[in-house]
PDB file of C-alpha atoms in Angstrom:
ATOM      1  CA  UNK C   1     -21.513  19.722 -10.867  1.00  0.00           C
ATOM      2  CA  UNK C   2     -19.203  17.527 -12.933  1.00  0.00           C
ATOM      3  CA  UNK C   3     -17.258  16.633  -9.816  1.00  0.00           C
ATOM      4  CA  UNK C   4     -20.419  15.583  -7.964  1.00  0.00           C
ATOM      5  CA  UNK C   5     -21.467  13.348 -10.851  1.00  0.00           C
ATOM      6  CA  UNK C   6     -18.000  11.759 -10.991  1.00  0.00           C
ATOM      7  CA  UNK C   7     -17.866  10.892  -7.299  1.00  0.00           C
ATOM      8  CA  UNK C   8     -21.444   9.606  -7.178  1.00  0.00           C
ATOM      9  CA  UNK C   9     -20.738   7.447 -10.229  1.00  0.00           C
ATOM     10  CA  UNK C  10     -17.662   6.033  -8.493  1.00  0.00           C
ATOM     11  CA  UNK C  11     -19.736   5.211  -5.392  1.00  0.00           C
ATOM     12  CA  UNK C  12     -22.461   3.635  -7.531  1.00  0.00           C
ATOM     13  CA  UNK C  13     -19.967   1.268  -9.187  1.00  0.00           C
ATOM     14  CA  UNK C  14     -18.726   0.255  -5.737  1.00  0.00           C
ATOM     15  CA  UNK C  15     -22.319  -0.204  -4.500  1.00  0.00           C
ATOM     16  CA  UNK C  16     -23.263  -2.402  -7.463  1.00  0.00           C
ATOM     17  CA  UNK C  17     -20.179  -4.558  -6.910  1.00  0.00           C
ATOM     18  CA  UNK C  18     -21.204  -5.004  -3.272  1.00  0.00           C
ATOM     19  CA  UNK C  19     -24.853  -5.862  -4.014  1.00  0.00           C
ATOM     20  CA  UNK C  20     -24.074  -8.150  -7.002  1.00  0.00           C
ATOM     21  CA  UNK C  21     -27.361  -7.269  -8.743  1.00  0.00           C
ATOM     22  CA  UNK C  22     -28.666  -4.516 -10.984  1.00  0.00           C
ATOM     23  CA  UNK C  23     -32.349  -3.579 -10.774  1.00  0.00           C
ATOM     24  CA  UNK C  24     -34.467  -0.506 -10.082  1.00  0.00           C
ATOM     25  CA  UNK C  25     -34.817  -0.883  -6.291  1.00  0.00           C
ATOM     26  CA  UNK C  26     -31.082  -1.281  -5.772  1.00  0.00           C
ATOM     27  CA  UNK C  27     -30.415   1.628  -8.119  1.00  0.00           C
ATOM     28  CA  UNK C  28     -32.723   4.001  -6.203  1.00  0.00           C
ATOM     29  CA  UNK C  29     -31.452   2.966  -2.759  1.00  0.00           C
ATOM     30  CA  UNK C  30     -27.892   3.217  -4.073  1.00  0.00           C
ATOM     31  CA  UNK C  31     -28.333   6.740  -5.416  1.00  0.00           C
ATOM     32  CA  UNK C  32     -29.822   7.925  -2.101  1.00  0.00           C
ATOM     33  CA  UNK C  33     -27.037   6.329  -0.054  1.00  0.00           C
ATOM     34  CA  UNK C  34     -24.305   7.582  -2.397  1.00  0.00           C
ATOM     35  CA  UNK C  35     -25.595  11.157  -2.192  1.00  0.00           C
ATOM     36  CA  UNK C  36     -25.548  10.952   1.611  1.00  0.00           C
ATOM     37  CA  UNK C  37     -21.990   9.613   1.605  1.00  0.00           C
ATOM     38  CA  UNK C  38     -20.948  12.409  -0.746  1.00  0.00           C
ATOM     39  CA  UNK C  39     -22.608  15.147   1.344  1.00  0.00           C
ATOM     40  CA  UNK C  40     -21.009  13.951   4.575  1.00  0.00           C
ATOM     41  CA  UNK C  41     -17.529  13.462   3.132  1.00  0.00           C
ATOM     42  CA  UNK C  42     -17.032  16.091   0.488  1.00  0.00           C
ATOM     43  CA  UNK C  43     -14.421  18.193   2.292  1.00  0.00           C
ATOM     44  CA  UNK C  44     -12.232  15.348   3.511  1.00  0.00           C
ATOM     45  CA  UNK C  45     -12.307  12.770   0.757  1.00  0.00           C
ATOM     46  CA  UNK C  46     -12.177  14.691  -2.471  1.00  0.00           C
ATOM     47  CA  UNK C  47      -9.492  17.210  -3.289  1.00  0.00           C
ATOM     48  CA  UNK C  48     -10.106  19.320  -6.391  1.00  0.00           C
ATOM     49  CA  UNK C  49      -7.851  17.324  -8.657  1.00  0.00           C
ATOM     50  CA  UNK C  50      -9.055  13.760  -8.888  1.00  0.00           C
ATOM     51  CA  UNK C  51      -6.170  11.305  -8.868  1.00  0.00           C
ATOM     52  CA  UNK C  52      -7.862   8.361 -10.513  1.00  0.00           C
ATOM     53  CA  UNK C  53      -9.537  10.028 -13.459  1.00  0.00           C
ATOM     54  CA  UNK C  54      -6.855  12.386 -14.726  1.00  0.00           C
ATOM     55  CA  UNK C  55      -3.719  10.288 -14.526  1.00  0.00           C
ATOM     56  CA  UNK C  56      -4.926   6.770 -15.108  1.00  0.00           C
ATOM     57  CA  UNK C  57      -1.924   5.866 -17.285  1.00  0.00           C
ATOM     58  CA  UNK C  58       0.590   6.927 -14.645  1.00  0.00           C
ATOM     59  CA  UNK C  59      -1.437   5.144 -11.976  1.00  0.00           C
ATOM     60  CA  UNK C  60      -1.210   1.904 -13.947  1.00  0.00           C
ATOM     61  CA  UNK C  61       2.536   2.382 -14.547  1.00  0.00           C
ATOM     62  CA  UNK C  62       3.055   3.091 -10.865  1.00  0.00           C
ATOM     63  CA  UNK C  63       1.128  -0.016  -9.763  1.00  0.00           C
ATOM     64  CA  UNK C  64       3.097  -2.170 -12.206  1.00  0.00           C
ATOM     65  CA  UNK C  65       6.459  -0.955 -10.927  1.00  0.00           C
ATOM     66  CA  UNK C  66       5.258  -1.296  -7.324  1.00  0.00           C
ATOM     67  CA  UNK C  67       4.178  -4.906  -7.943  1.00  0.00           C
ATOM     68  CA  UNK C  68       7.527  -5.790  -9.554  1.00  0.00           C
ATOM     69  CA  UNK C  69       9.494  -4.150  -6.719  1.00  0.00           C
ATOM     70  CA  UNK C  70       7.414  -5.955  -4.082  1.00  0.00           C
ATOM     71  CA  UNK C  71       8.049  -9.373  -5.656  1.00  0.00           C
ATOM     72  CA  UNK C  72      11.802  -8.805  -6.121  1.00  0.00           C
ATOM     73  CA  UNK C  73      12.270  -7.373  -2.618  1.00  0.00           C
ATOM     74  CA  UNK C  74      10.171 -10.134  -1.031  1.00  0.00           C
ATOM     75  CA  UNK C  75      12.395 -12.754  -2.625  1.00  0.00           C
ATOM     76  CA  UNK C  76      15.526 -11.021  -1.310  1.00  0.00           C
ATOM     77  CA  UNK C  77      14.181 -10.769   2.238  1.00  0.00           C
ATOM     78  CA  UNK C  78      13.009 -14.404   2.148  1.00  0.00           C
ATOM     79  CA  UNK C  79      16.582 -15.406   1.277  1.00  0.00           C
ATOM     80  CA  UNK C  80      17.937 -13.364   4.198  1.00  0.00           C
ATOM     81  CA  UNK C  81      15.450 -14.829   6.690  1.00  0.00           C
ATOM     82  CA  UNK C  82      15.976 -18.445   5.636  1.00  0.00           C
ATOM     83  CA  UNK C  83      19.792 -18.351   5.439  1.00  0.00           C
ATOM     84  CA  UNK C  84      21.487 -20.019   8.460  1.00  0.00           C
ATOM     85  CA  UNK C  85      23.484 -16.949   9.509  1.00  0.00           C
ATOM     86  CA  UNK C  86      21.445 -13.836   8.852  1.00  0.00           C
ATOM     87  CA  UNK C  87      23.702 -11.095   7.496  1.00  0.00           C
ATOM     88  CA  UNK C  88      21.591  -8.087   8.393  1.00  0.00           C
ATOM     89  CA  UNK C  89      22.834  -4.617   9.253  1.00  0.00           C
ATOM     90  CA  UNK C  90      19.739  -2.725  10.471  1.00  0.00           C
ATOM     91  CA  UNK C  91      20.068   1.039  10.340  1.00  0.00           C
ATOM     92  CA  UNK C  92      17.898   4.116  10.371  1.00  0.00           C
ATOM     93  CA  UNK C  93      18.374   6.825   7.749  1.00  0.00           C
ATOM     94  CA  UNK C  94      16.614  10.137   7.289  1.00  0.00           C
ATOM     95  CA  UNK C  95      16.204  12.214   4.142  1.00  0.00           C
ATOM     96  CA  UNK C  96      14.050  14.939   2.602  1.00  0.00           C
ATOM     97  CA  UNK C  97      11.579  14.315  -0.208  1.00  0.00           C
ATOM     98  CA  UNK C  98      11.107  16.762  -3.057  1.00  0.00           C
ATOM     99  CA  UNK C  99       7.359  16.092  -3.219  1.00  0.00           C
ATOM    100  CA  UNK C 100       5.052  18.998  -2.437  1.00  0.00           C
ATOM    101  CA  UNK C 101       1.544  17.703  -1.756  1.00  0.00           C
ATOM    102  CA  UNK C 102       0.784  15.625   1.362  1.00  0.00           C
ATOM    103  CA  UNK C 103      -1.230  13.085  -0.640  1.00  0.00           C
ATOM    104  CA  UNK C 104       1.748  12.038  -2.795  1.00  0.00           C
ATOM    105  CA  UNK C 105       4.028  11.998   0.229  1.00  0.00           C
ATOM    106  CA  UNK C 106       1.593   9.588   1.858  1.00  0.00           C
ATOM    107  CA  UNK C 107       1.676   7.368  -1.227  1.00  0.00           C
ATOM    108  CA  UNK C 108       5.490   7.441  -1.250  1.00  0.00           C
ATOM    109  CA  UNK C 109       5.668   6.530   2.445  1.00  0.00           C
ATOM    110  CA  UNK C 110       3.212   3.669   2.000  1.00  0.00           C
ATOM    111  CA  UNK C 111       5.119   2.346  -1.023  1.00  0.00           C
ATOM    112  CA  UNK C 112       8.372   2.389   0.930  1.00  0.00           C
ATOM    113  CA  UNK C 113       6.734   0.366   3.696  1.00  0.00           C
ATOM    114  CA  UNK C 114       5.115  -2.037   1.220  1.00  0.00           C
ATOM    115  CA  UNK C 115       8.436  -2.991  -0.354  1.00  0.00           C
ATOM    116  CA  UNK C 116      10.015  -5.288   2.229  1.00  0.00           C
ATOM    117  CA  UNK C 117      13.391  -4.423   3.696  1.00  0.00           C
ATOM    118  CA  UNK C 118      12.441  -0.800   4.183  1.00  0.00           C
ATOM    119  CA  UNK C 119      10.034   0.677   6.700  1.00  0.00           C
ATOM    120  CA  UNK C 120       8.875   4.279   7.089  1.00  0.00           C
ATOM    121  CA  UNK C 121       9.122   5.182  10.759  1.00  0.00           C
ATOM    122  CA  UNK C 122       8.167   8.842  10.686  1.00  0.00           C
ATOM    123  CA  UNK C 123       7.004  11.462   8.201  1.00  0.00           C
ATOM    124  CA  UNK C 124       7.043  15.100   9.239  1.00  0.00           C
ATOM    125  CA  UNK C 125       6.419  17.606   6.446  1.00  0.00           C
ATOM    126  CA  UNK C 126       9.370  16.940   4.098  1.00  0.00           C
ATOM    127  CA  UNK C 127      11.455  14.915   6.500  1.00  0.00           C
ATOM    128  CA  UNK C 128      11.237  11.132   6.345  1.00  0.00           C
ATOM    129  CA  UNK C 129      12.832   8.608   8.696  1.00  0.00           C
ATOM    130  CA  UNK C 130      13.269   5.175   7.124  1.00  0.00           C
ATOM    131  CA  UNK C 131      14.466   1.994   8.789  1.00  0.00           C
ATOM    132  CA  UNK C 132      16.360  -0.427   6.520  1.00  0.00           C
ATOM    133  CA  UNK C 133      17.229  -4.072   6.979  1.00  0.00           C
ATOM    134  CA  UNK C 134      20.477  -3.844   4.974  1.00  0.00           C
ATOM    135  CA  UNK C 135      22.801  -1.108   3.762  1.00  0.00           C
ATOM    136  CA  UNK C 136      22.006  -1.746   0.090  1.00  0.00           C
ATOM    137  CA  UNK C 137      18.344  -0.968   0.668  1.00  0.00           C
ATOM    138  CA  UNK C 138      19.218   2.436   2.101  1.00  0.00           C
ATOM    139  CA  UNK C 139      20.800   3.560  -1.179  1.00  0.00           C
ATOM    140  CA  UNK C 140      17.782   2.320  -3.117  1.00  0.00           C
ATOM    141  CA  UNK C 141      15.432   4.310  -0.928  1.00  0.00           C
ATOM    142  CA  UNK C 142      17.212   7.635  -1.320  1.00  0.00           C
ATOM    143  CA  UNK C 143      17.112   7.567  -5.138  1.00  0.00           C
ATOM    144  CA  UNK C 144      13.934   5.550  -5.645  1.00  0.00           C
ATOM    145  CA  UNK C 145      11.922   5.029  -8.838  1.00  0.00           C
ATOM    146  CA  UNK C 146       8.703   5.776  -6.968  1.00  0.00           C
ATOM    147  CA  UNK C 147       9.717   9.303  -6.148  1.00  0.00           C
ATOM    148  CA  UNK C 148      10.656  10.021  -9.773  1.00  0.00           C
ATOM    149  CA  UNK C 149       7.263   8.916 -11.094  1.00  0.00           C
ATOM    150  CA  UNK C 150       5.416  10.825  -8.387  1.00  0.00           C
ATOM    151  CA  UNK C 151       7.449  13.943  -9.213  1.00  0.00           C
ATOM    152  CA  UNK C 152       6.419  13.601 -12.872  1.00  0.00           C
ATOM    153  CA  UNK C 153       2.740  13.286 -11.903  1.00  0.00           C
ATOM    154  CA  UNK C 154       3.035  16.358  -9.726  1.00  0.00           C
ATOM    155  CA  UNK C 155       4.665  18.343 -12.540  1.00  0.00           C
ATOM    156  CA  UNK C 156       1.762  17.471 -14.848  1.00  0.00           C
ATOM    157  CA  UNK C 157      -0.666  18.614 -12.202  1.00  0.00           C
ATOM    158  CA  UNK C 158       1.051  21.999 -11.936  1.00  0.00           C
ATOM    159  CA  UNK C 159       0.799  22.559 -15.684  1.00  0.00           C
ATOM    160  CA  UNK C 160      -2.945  22.058 -15.707  1.00  0.00           C
TER     161      UNK C 160
ATOM    162  CA  UNK T   1      -4.446 -25.798 -16.452  1.00  0.00           C
ATOM    163  CA  UNK T   2      -6.531 -23.626 -14.130  1.00  0.00           C
ATOM    164  CA  UNK T   3      -5.810 -25.995 -11.242  1.00  0.00           C
ATOM    165  CA  UNK T   4      -2.080 -25.718 -11.901  1.00  0.00           C
ATOM    166  CA  UNK T   5      -2.155 -21.919 -11.596  1.00  0.00           C
ATOM    167  CA  UNK T   6      -4.299 -22.081  -8.454  1.00  0.00           C
ATOM    168  CA  UNK T   7      -1.886 -24.544  -6.844  1.00  0.00           C
ATOM    169  CA  UNK T   8       1.164 -22.470  -7.803  1.00  0.00           C
ATOM    170  CA  UNK T   9      -0.314 -19.258  -6.403  1.00  0.00           C
ATOM    171  CA  UNK T  10      -1.478 -20.935  -3.175  1.00  0.00           C
ATOM    172  CA  UNK T  11       1.907 -22.591  -2.603  1.00  0.00           C
ATOM    173  CA  UNK T  12       3.609 -19.248  -3.200  1.00  0.00           C
ATOM    174  CA  UNK T  13       1.272 -17.521  -0.747  1.00  0.00           C
ATOM    175  CA  UNK T  14       1.764 -20.142   1.945  1.00  0.00           C
ATOM    176  CA  UNK T  15       5.544 -20.008   1.387  1.00  0.00           C
ATOM    177  CA  UNK T  16       5.671 -16.256   1.977  1.00  0.00           C
ATOM    178  CA  UNK T  17       3.424 -16.537   5.039  1.00  0.00           C
ATOM    179  CA  UNK T  18       5.788 -19.193   6.425  1.00  0.00           C
ATOM    180  CA  UNK T  19       8.828 -17.011   5.739  1.00  0.00           C
ATOM    181  CA  UNK T  20       7.105 -14.093   7.463  1.00  0.00           C
ATOM    182  CA  UNK T  21       6.378 -16.172  10.557  1.00  0.00           C
ATOM    183  CA  UNK T  22       9.920 -17.582  10.712  1.00  0.00           C
ATOM    184  CA  UNK T  23      11.192 -14.036  10.327  1.00  0.00           C
ATOM    185  CA  UNK T  24       9.127 -12.825  13.290  1.00  0.00           C
ATOM    186  CA  UNK T  25      10.659 -15.583  15.429  1.00  0.00           C
ATOM    187  CA  UNK T  26      14.271 -15.274  14.242  1.00  0.00           C
ATOM    188  CA  UNK T  27      14.974 -11.562  13.795  1.00  0.00           C
ATOM    189  CA  UNK T  28      16.572  -9.735  16.748  1.00  0.00           C
ATOM    190  CA  UNK T  29      14.553  -6.613  17.653  1.00  0.00           C
ATOM    191  CA  UNK T  30      11.161  -4.929  17.224  1.00  0.00           C
ATOM    192  CA  UNK T  31      11.799  -2.907  14.077  1.00  0.00           C
ATOM    193  CA  UNK T  32      13.284  -5.789  12.100  1.00  0.00           C
ATOM    194  CA  UNK T  33      10.394  -7.982  13.229  1.00  0.00           C
ATOM    195  CA  UNK T  34       7.962  -5.380  11.960  1.00  0.00           C
ATOM    196  CA  UNK T  35       9.593  -5.787   8.524  1.00  0.00           C
ATOM    197  CA  UNK T  36       8.789  -9.452   8.607  1.00  0.00           C
ATOM    198  CA  UNK T  37       5.207  -8.973   9.773  1.00  0.00           C
ATOM    199  CA  UNK T  38       4.580  -6.451   6.997  1.00  0.00           C
ATOM    200  CA  UNK T  39       6.017  -8.755   4.370  1.00  0.00           C
ATOM    201  CA  UNK T  40       3.756 -11.778   4.740  1.00  0.00           C
ATOM    202  CA  UNK T  41       0.693  -9.585   4.409  1.00  0.00           C
ATOM    203  CA  UNK T  42       1.770  -7.855   1.214  1.00  0.00           C
ATOM    204  CA  UNK T  43       2.772 -10.742  -1.021  1.00  0.00           C
ATOM    205  CA  UNK T  44       1.439 -13.770   0.859  1.00  0.00           C
ATOM    206  CA  UNK T  45      -2.103 -12.479   1.211  1.00  0.00           C
ATOM    207  CA  UNK T  46      -2.041 -11.179  -2.361  1.00  0.00           C
ATOM    208  CA  UNK T  47      -1.008 -14.545  -3.810  1.00  0.00           C
ATOM    209  CA  UNK T  48      -3.620 -16.462  -1.779  1.00  0.00           C
ATOM    210  CA  UNK T  49      -6.385 -14.083  -2.829  1.00  0.00           C
ATOM    211  CA  UNK T  50      -5.191 -14.205  -6.455  1.00  0.00           C
ATOM    212  CA  UNK T  51      -5.575 -17.991  -6.338  1.00  0.00           C
ATOM    213  CA  UNK T  52      -9.158 -17.541  -5.144  1.00  0.00           C
ATOM    214  CA  UNK T  53      -9.812 -15.011  -7.933  1.00  0.00           C
ATOM    215  CA  UNK T  54      -8.539 -17.460 -10.562  1.00  0.00           C
ATOM    216  CA  UNK T  55     -10.681 -20.210  -9.015  1.00  0.00           C
ATOM    217  CA  UNK T  56     -13.824 -18.094  -9.202  1.00  0.00           C
ATOM    218  CA  UNK T  57     -13.254 -16.666 -12.678  1.00  0.00           C
ATOM    219  CA  UNK T  58     -14.594 -13.264 -13.698  1.00  0.00           C
ATOM    220  CA  UNK T  59     -17.502 -12.474 -11.371  1.00  0.00           C
ATOM    221  CA  UNK T  60     -18.653 -10.081  -8.662  1.00  0.00           C
ATOM    222  CA  UNK T  61     -16.908 -12.196  -6.036  1.00  0.00           C
ATOM    223  CA  UNK T  62     -13.542 -11.706  -7.738  1.00  0.00           C
ATOM    224  CA  UNK T  63     -14.112  -7.960  -7.889  1.00  0.00           C
ATOM    225  CA  UNK T  64     -14.806  -7.961  -4.155  1.00  0.00           C
ATOM    226  CA  UNK T  65     -11.614  -9.936  -3.572  1.00  0.00           C
ATOM    227  CA  UNK T  66      -9.709  -7.319  -5.591  1.00  0.00           C
ATOM    228  CA  UNK T  67     -11.084  -4.676  -3.241  1.00  0.00           C
ATOM    229  CA  UNK T  68      -9.899  -6.793  -0.297  1.00  0.00           C
ATOM    230  CA  UNK T  69      -6.362  -6.824  -1.769  1.00  0.00           C
ATOM    231  CA  UNK T  70      -6.456  -3.055  -2.238  1.00  0.00           C
ATOM    232  CA  UNK T  71      -7.717  -2.581   1.328  1.00  0.00           C
ATOM    233  CA  UNK T  72      -4.958  -4.779   2.772  1.00  0.00           C
ATOM    234  CA  UNK T  73      -2.339  -2.880   0.782  1.00  0.00           C
ATOM    235  CA  UNK T  74      -3.488   0.439   2.194  1.00  0.00           C
ATOM    236  CA  UNK T  75      -4.063  -0.602   5.824  1.00  0.00           C
ATOM    237  CA  UNK T  76      -1.023  -2.861   6.262  1.00  0.00           C
ATOM    238  CA  UNK T  77       1.705  -0.216   5.759  1.00  0.00           C
ATOM    239  CA  UNK T  78      -0.264   2.225   7.893  1.00  0.00           C
ATOM    240  CA  UNK T  79      -0.447  -0.197  10.812  1.00  0.00           C
ATOM    241  CA  UNK T  80       3.243  -1.099  10.516  1.00  0.00           C
ATOM    242  CA  UNK T  81       4.136   2.572  10.392  1.00  0.00           C
ATOM    243  CA  UNK T  82       2.158   3.200  13.601  1.00  0.00           C
ATOM    244  CA  UNK T  83       3.921   0.386  15.454  1.00  0.00           C
ATOM    245  CA  UNK T  84       7.329   1.715  14.385  1.00  0.00           C
ATOM    246  CA  UNK T  85       6.434   5.269  15.340  1.00  0.00           C
ATOM    247  CA  UNK T  86       5.199   4.192  18.770  1.00  0.00           C
ATOM    248  CA  UNK T  87       8.510   2.402  19.275  1.00  0.00           C
ATOM    249  CA  UNK T  88      10.422   5.574  18.384  1.00  0.00           C
ATOM    250  CA  UNK T  89       8.351   7.700  20.764  1.00  0.00           C
ATOM    251  CA  UNK T  90       8.710   5.188  23.622  1.00  0.00           C
ATOM    252  CA  UNK T  91      12.494   5.187  23.147  1.00  0.00           C
ATOM    253  CA  UNK T  92      12.572   8.966  23.402  1.00  0.00           C
ATOM    254  CA  UNK T  93      10.460   8.840  26.580  1.00  0.00           C
ATOM    255  CA  UNK T  94      12.773   6.240  28.138  1.00  0.00           C
ATOM    256  CA  UNK T  95      15.817   8.393  27.408  1.00  0.00           C
ATOM    257  CA  UNK T  96      14.184  11.366  29.117  1.00  0.00           C
ATOM    258  CA  UNK T  97      13.350   9.271  32.183  1.00  0.00           C
ATOM    259  CA  UNK T  98      16.918   8.001  32.412  1.00  0.00           C
ATOM    260  CA  UNK T  99      18.411  11.493  32.517  1.00  0.00           C
TER     261      UNK T  99
END
């Protein structure tokens, strides 16, 4: 019951942001629509442990580090692209992640692609194939900050 | 003061879009070009939309723009990943045909 309330509340906030108004009509229509969305999607969209409500501090920390990494890496790649003779050494590396759940693996893969200079080519169970623009990036990927934070979040989840 | 921030963010966004486009033209093969295409969407689009958010102030429109940023940040890596994976699979197919 608590889970249903949580997800419908989340949808309602989204609905109010989209409609830009708060009155009774919009509230009633919103509740009906949100319940339908919940009923049709409950198996796929919502795993038992809700990422956004339980670990909001770690989520914020993660987004901050991701933002910083994106800006730094973007600047580096911009320098490479604009320099007259591009010193790139493209290479493909493959490694295994220690993460257990598919959801966190997906987040890790997306973060690796978001930071420029590295690109996730394939993700099969634990095995990841990553394409790097330079050799330095390859070392950064294998021992990345993202994976450490995600491992911590996963450890907390196991304790609960 | 507000105008200064808007200008800075927009110039930054346009700069990264330009770098991304130059990268697509200059880099040698498909995978390295995919790097470049992914880059201008992450930071360039974010900076441009941030400028619009600052211009509008705190309102429903800015919240919607925040959702647009979030959406771009989820879809962009996924699309890039698909292009790269297709490239990998095509290469494997070519090798099999050659043998």
